[in-house]
Amino acid sequence: METPAFMPVGTQATVKTLLPSEVRATGAQIVLANTYHLMLRPGLPTLQAAGGLHQFMGWNGPILTDSGGFQIFSLGGNVRVREEGVTFRSHIDGRALELTPEQAVALQLGWGSDILMPLDHLVGLPAETRTVQDAMDRTHRWLERAVIAFDEFGGTTSALFGICQGGMDEHLRRESAATLAEANVAGCAIGGLSVGEPKPVMAAMLEVVTPLLPLNKPRYLMGVGSPEDLWMGVARGVDLFDCVLPTRLARNGALFTPEGRVNIKNRRFAEVHAPLDETCDCEACQGFTAAYIHHLFRAREVLALRLASVHNLRFLAREMETIRHAIDNGSFSGAYRAFQDRYRPVGSNELSTESVVSLN
Amino acid sequence: METPAFMPVGTQATVKTLLPSEVRATGAQIVLANTYHLMLRPGLPTLQAAGGLHQFMGWNGPILTDSGGFQIFSLGGNVRVREEGVTFRSHIDGRALELTPEQAVALQLGWGSDILMPLDHLVGLPAETRTVQDAMDRTHRWLERAVIAFDEFGGTTSALFGICQGGMDEHLRRESAATLAEANVAGCAIGGLSVGEPKPVMAAMLEVVTPLLPLNKPRYLMGVGSPEDLWMGVARGVDLFDCVLPTRLARNGALFTPEGRVNIKNRRFAEVHAPLDETCDCEACQGFTAAYIHHLFRAREVLALRLASVHNLRFLAREMETIRHAIDNGSFSGAYRAFQDRYRPVGSNELSTESVVSLN
């Protein structure tokens, strides 16, 4: 796979609303899936009986799976962290469950993930430094156990990444990055960012972390997916990104254009009998007008969600193609300025308060 | 287009969950759209500005539109019939609206339907014979006005059908069929059946009607779409069918197989790591296992609705291919018996009480 790359998210073994062939057609070369969701449903035995996750979902490219940590800690209630691992309750049936660093590796290897993430400990922010440090230290200890488990369970065709934590604390971030740089991992993820902090804070944390990470291993900024953040991240040395943002926004009618984001449900699109984005080569813009997609959203038709998802994923893939091309040409700075000149991001206040509740 | 044929329904200018190319790939050569829904949203001016309904929805085959009558009378409250036409309220915003036989023709011609249906008057059953007769007589008078309007508004590249009504009354049905046989229309629709009556009653009504209809004009049985009813209808001389049944059932997980209908959400499919129907050449059966589709339904993923819709439409298209082939070979009776031997219909009680509430 080429990098830098944005990785579409297929939480439950499907990139929401799309066929694998459609995801591929947007230019995606790798997809994400979610360990927390997959372990609950359909579960490891089913995935193994199916011949693995790739076979089950019909995706023949690489798959990265997260560790489940982020989802478990996002559940809020009923989560207990011990040194051994984390106990929590299923959001589906309330079952009490446990996940250890070793189990997280075993699950991901079991269903055949290509890139595995180790279990990490996240804390809600703001939090006291001591709390953030404690979680970071545990993340580091859990990584050691994940590395041993990965070795032991025979991850020869897969890659295990490590995760940098440390909240918004510069010193902790440095310590975590240094630890990660020494770890026996194939790549370095940066977790715990894009969790509501102002964008300059995220950029500052990246500037602290990325110079300390090995140059010969990919860096993966977790949970980031707005066009402006992709450019910002690449400018700071990031290779991989993932986020539900483009597909979730799509299902709410928020579509990327070269000048910024628009909401296709807005009345002004009712009579736009032309593609939403004349420059876009996605299936939605090539085959349908903005007025039709507007109509589908107004009529609450499922096809609306599909066309919007295809468009937003293709938009991000094209941004990444532009970025890769610029890097190859040594013209990244100029390309970044050109992006900043044309693309007007949604304000960060607006970003954090906007309703992005999914239709499903 | 080849007949006999089943026509998928695209109520709001989209066959729910599917792209036009996917509908085409199921073998469909014509689709339906709904005048009532289209006149409310997006409305005739938008459809005309878009270059017509075909252009708007991206379907390059023929389109049949119903007259809106069925939907208006199905709304129940706030519907008033006068000789001039019918007044009703929009289910979207409560607006008071009117539809006359002339307007129904003008709308359908305006957005470029290939086959138009005239406004008809339906009554809920059971009803007194006098009430059924009154509605039937009005349907006949409205048809005369529709024929004049169709002539006047210049329907030279389109075709206007007539509709036979008469409830479950043999005498009225005969009278309506005879009237229709004399009318200046391109095809003969049979309306007001498949509205809850026992299947033998529907078959009996067809046996009364079809012998009276011209042999050189297509017969269209409205709102019928179960596999057993398609065979039954063709056996009685019907050429065209439409129904939301296959796509609505699909969105509820009810899938056709050569032996009968199954519900893919049933636990027994959780570990079926093989296509739902090994004999099926649809995109769902060719690319995915029953276990995966089961998982998508359990996880409430939109892709479930898509794969299920594709499968059910392809199933009906294949039944129609089998039927056409048998007719060409002069082996229809044998083929019908073979179908009856293998396919076990859902009992008619079950059919009428089963929840088919759409997911959207």
XYZ file of C-alpha atoms in Angstrom, chain A residues 65-360:
296
model
C -7.765 -3.766 13.495
C -7.715 -1.579 16.547
C -7.367 -3.233 19.945
C -10.813 -2.506 21.280
C -9.368 -0.231 23.978
C -10.801 2.986 22.619
C -14.342 1.586 22.357
C -14.199 -0.028 25.781
C -13.110 3.192 27.471
C -15.631 5.175 25.433
C -18.430 3.053 26.882
C -17.921 4.919 30.132
C -19.834 2.990 32.770
C -18.987 -0.492 33.980
C -15.368 -0.376 32.842
C -12.764 -1.569 35.345
C -9.062 -1.475 34.660
C -6.752 -3.837 36.507
C -3.146 -4.536 35.686
C -4.215 -7.833 34.140
C -6.581 -6.164 31.680
C -9.926 -4.439 31.434
C -13.361 -5.735 32.346
C -16.472 -4.261 30.775
C -19.992 -5.049 29.727
C -21.170 -5.745 26.180
C -23.340 -2.945 24.802
C -25.372 -5.620 23.021
C -26.473 -7.916 25.826
C -24.794 -6.591 28.974
C -22.544 -9.678 29.313
C -19.501 -9.125 31.540
C -16.354 -9.489 29.465
C -12.636 -9.151 29.886
C -9.904 -8.115 27.503
C -6.203 -8.479 28.277
C -3.271 -7.397 26.125
C -2.681 -11.054 25.292
C -6.314 -11.667 24.336
C -6.379 -8.570 22.131
C -3.422 -9.984 20.188
C -4.915 -13.480 20.066
C -8.227 -12.172 18.716
C -6.632 -10.087 15.996
C -4.262 -12.859 14.942
C -7.127 -15.331 15.183
C -9.218 -13.654 12.523
C -6.226 -12.737 10.415
C -5.652 -8.989 10.797
C -2.649 -7.696 8.867
C -1.876 -4.870 11.264
C -2.650 -5.343 14.962
C -2.975 -2.688 17.624
C -2.073 -3.451 21.251
C -4.544 -2.860 24.058
C -4.022 0.625 25.487
C -5.435 2.478 28.481
C -7.201 5.734 27.715
C -8.461 8.308 30.185
C -11.022 11.005 29.608
C -9.636 14.535 29.456
C -9.201 16.832 31.256
C -7.565 14.636 33.910
C -4.810 15.104 36.463
C -1.293 14.545 35.170
C -0.894 11.654 37.581
C -3.921 9.923 36.068
C -2.723 10.461 32.517
C 0.747 9.225 33.459
C -0.640 6.163 35.182
C -2.644 5.219 32.085
C 0.360 5.893 29.850
C 2.619 3.723 31.992
C 0.075 0.927 31.900
C -0.178 1.311 28.113
C 3.583 0.813 27.941
C 3.503 -2.267 30.201
C 0.604 -3.691 28.186
C 2.578 -3.097 24.993
C 5.445 -5.212 26.374
C 2.982 -8.014 27.049
C 1.444 -7.595 23.582
C 4.888 -7.882 21.972
C 5.562 -11.117 23.873
C 2.139 -12.510 22.993
C 2.553 -11.540 19.352
C 5.870 -13.417 19.291
C 4.432 -16.397 21.088
C 1.214 -16.733 19.050
C 3.228 -16.608 15.868
C 2.457 -13.354 14.131
C 4.784 -13.922 11.213
C 2.668 -12.528 8.394
C 1.156 -9.726 10.440
C 2.553 -6.555 11.986
C 2.082 -5.276 15.526
C 2.108 -1.521 16.088
C 2.641 0.308 19.378
C 0.571 3.266 20.608
C 1.850 6.557 21.997
C -0.320 8.064 24.743
C 0.257 10.900 27.250
C -2.796 13.120 26.852
C -2.034 16.755 26.074
C 1.067 16.759 28.267
C 4.219 17.522 26.328
C 6.507 15.729 28.775
C 4.418 12.592 28.908
C 4.069 12.565 25.132
C 7.873 12.755 24.829
C 8.310 9.912 27.281
C 5.745 7.783 25.482
C 7.276 8.453 22.073
C 10.730 7.527 23.386
C 9.372 4.291 24.837
C 7.662 3.481 21.577
C 10.840 4.202 19.617
C 12.576 1.449 21.579
C 9.786 -1.085 21.316
C 9.868 -4.151 19.094
C 6.983 -3.021 16.893
C 6.494 -2.581 13.165
C 4.831 0.813 13.358
C 3.997 3.648 15.725
C 0.467 4.819 16.350
C -0.376 8.101 18.039
C -3.493 7.685 20.133
C -5.459 9.939 22.434
C -5.551 12.895 20.045
C -8.509 14.364 18.153
C -10.618 13.785 21.245
C -12.013 17.300 21.494
C -8.851 19.383 22.033
C -8.311 22.527 19.932
C -6.609 21.786 16.634
C -3.431 23.745 17.527
C -3.009 21.521 20.589
C -3.207 18.402 18.437
C -0.663 19.885 16.041
C 1.636 20.797 18.958
C 1.453 17.266 20.368
C 2.318 15.842 16.956
C 5.293 18.183 16.725
C 6.530 16.843 20.034
C 5.990 13.189 19.167
C 6.876 12.593 15.536
C 10.532 13.726 15.697
C 11.143 11.071 18.350
C 9.710 8.191 16.347
C 11.890 5.989 14.096
C 12.052 7.192 10.514
C 11.891 3.663 9.134
C 8.529 2.774 10.664
C 5.104 4.065 9.602
C 3.365 6.545 11.882
C -0.378 6.246 12.299
C -2.491 9.069 13.717
C -5.582 7.394 15.117
C -9.087 8.803 14.685
C -8.211 11.670 12.373
C -10.024 12.191 9.109
C -10.927 15.786 8.239
C -9.229 17.056 5.083
C -7.390 19.833 6.967
C -6.157 17.400 9.613
C -4.819 14.977 6.998
C -2.693 17.729 5.461
C -1.658 18.962 8.901
C -0.697 15.449 9.977
C 1.302 14.656 6.857
C 3.121 17.978 7.256
C 4.211 16.658 10.665
C 5.325 13.272 9.393
C 2.271 11.069 9.711
C 1.779 8.201 7.239
C -1.568 6.657 8.162
C -4.939 7.985 9.291
C -8.333 6.518 10.031
C -11.642 7.997 11.077
C -15.370 7.362 10.853
C -15.770 11.074 10.082
C -16.061 10.946 6.268
C -18.652 8.157 6.247
C -20.536 9.434 9.300
C -20.675 12.952 7.907
C -21.821 11.474 4.611
C -24.747 9.730 6.247
C -25.780 13.114 7.620
C -25.543 14.756 4.209
C -22.286 16.635 4.898
C -20.159 16.312 1.768
C -16.625 17.442 1.050
C -15.956 19.757 -1.883
C -12.655 21.325 -2.957
C -13.728 24.560 -1.213
C -15.033 23.029 1.988
C -17.868 21.004 3.398
C -21.500 21.525 2.363
C -24.743 19.968 3.466
C -26.525 18.456 0.515
C -29.829 18.533 2.402
C -29.768 22.318 2.150
C -32.557 23.699 -0.038
C -30.057 25.427 -2.312
C -29.161 22.043 -3.827
C -32.750 21.186 -4.803
C -32.269 22.608 -8.286
C -28.579 21.952 -8.872
C -28.909 19.699 -11.894
C -25.192 19.127 -12.142
C -22.691 17.045 -10.164
C -22.010 18.268 -6.624
C -18.324 18.504 -7.523
C -17.517 18.814 -11.221
C -13.893 17.849 -10.545
C -14.775 14.601 -8.763
C -14.521 11.228 -10.461
C -16.540 9.298 -7.866
C -19.569 7.199 -8.791
C -21.932 9.729 -7.185
C -20.596 12.771 -9.040
C -20.174 10.888 -12.293
C -23.625 9.348 -12.300
C -25.927 11.675 -10.411
C -26.717 15.330 -9.825
C -26.622 17.249 -6.572
C -30.389 17.729 -6.977
C -30.929 13.960 -7.073
C -28.770 13.304 -4.004
C -30.600 16.155 -2.258
C -33.902 14.492 -3.159
C -32.703 11.111 -1.862
C -31.759 12.649 1.493
C -35.048 14.535 1.746
C -36.905 11.329 0.917
C -34.793 9.424 3.472
C -33.657 6.917 0.872
C -30.782 4.539 1.618
C -29.170 5.283 -1.732
C -28.441 8.770 -0.385
C -26.172 7.318 2.297
C -24.350 5.216 -0.275
C -23.699 7.990 -2.776
C -22.604 10.379 -0.038
C -20.256 7.796 1.510
C -18.661 7.003 -1.827
C -18.131 10.684 -2.498
C -16.546 11.526 0.849
C -14.225 8.517 0.765
C -13.193 9.298 -2.790
C -12.617 12.929 -1.798
C -10.192 11.946 0.965
C -8.482 9.389 -1.264
C -7.955 12.094 -3.869
C -6.511 14.446 -1.256
C -4.087 11.692 -0.276
C -3.218 11.118 -3.947
C -2.502 14.838 -4.274
C -0.366 14.669 -1.140
C 1.613 11.629 -2.309
C 2.158 13.182 -5.712
C 3.361 16.430 -4.122
C 5.750 14.533 -1.842
C 7.135 12.611 -4.817
C 7.656 15.894 -6.639
C 9.155 17.677 -3.677
C 6.309 20.207 -3.853
C 4.450 19.405 -0.646
C 4.693 22.871 0.936
C 3.280 24.553 -2.138
C 0.517 21.966 -2.408
C -0.344 22.430 1.268
C -0.594 26.199 0.802
C -2.792 25.682 -2.255
C -5.058 23.439 -0.164
C -5.232 26.030 2.606
C -6.105 28.701 0.060
C -8.990 26.777 -1.446
C -10.407 24.674 1.403
C -12.291 26.450 4.160
C -12.524 24.088 7.158
C -15.539 24.024 9.404
C -14.585 26.023 12.521
C -13.343 23.876 15.362
C -16.196 24.991 17.627
C -18.628 24.014 14.958
C -16.844 20.702 14.526
C -17.152 19.706 18.129
C -20.790 20.680 18.605
C -22.195 19.641 15.269
C -24.598 16.739 15.327
C -23.021 13.797 13.610
C -25.521 11.254 14.857
C -25.563 8.358 12.454
C -28.719 7.344 10.669
C -28.029 3.802 11.797
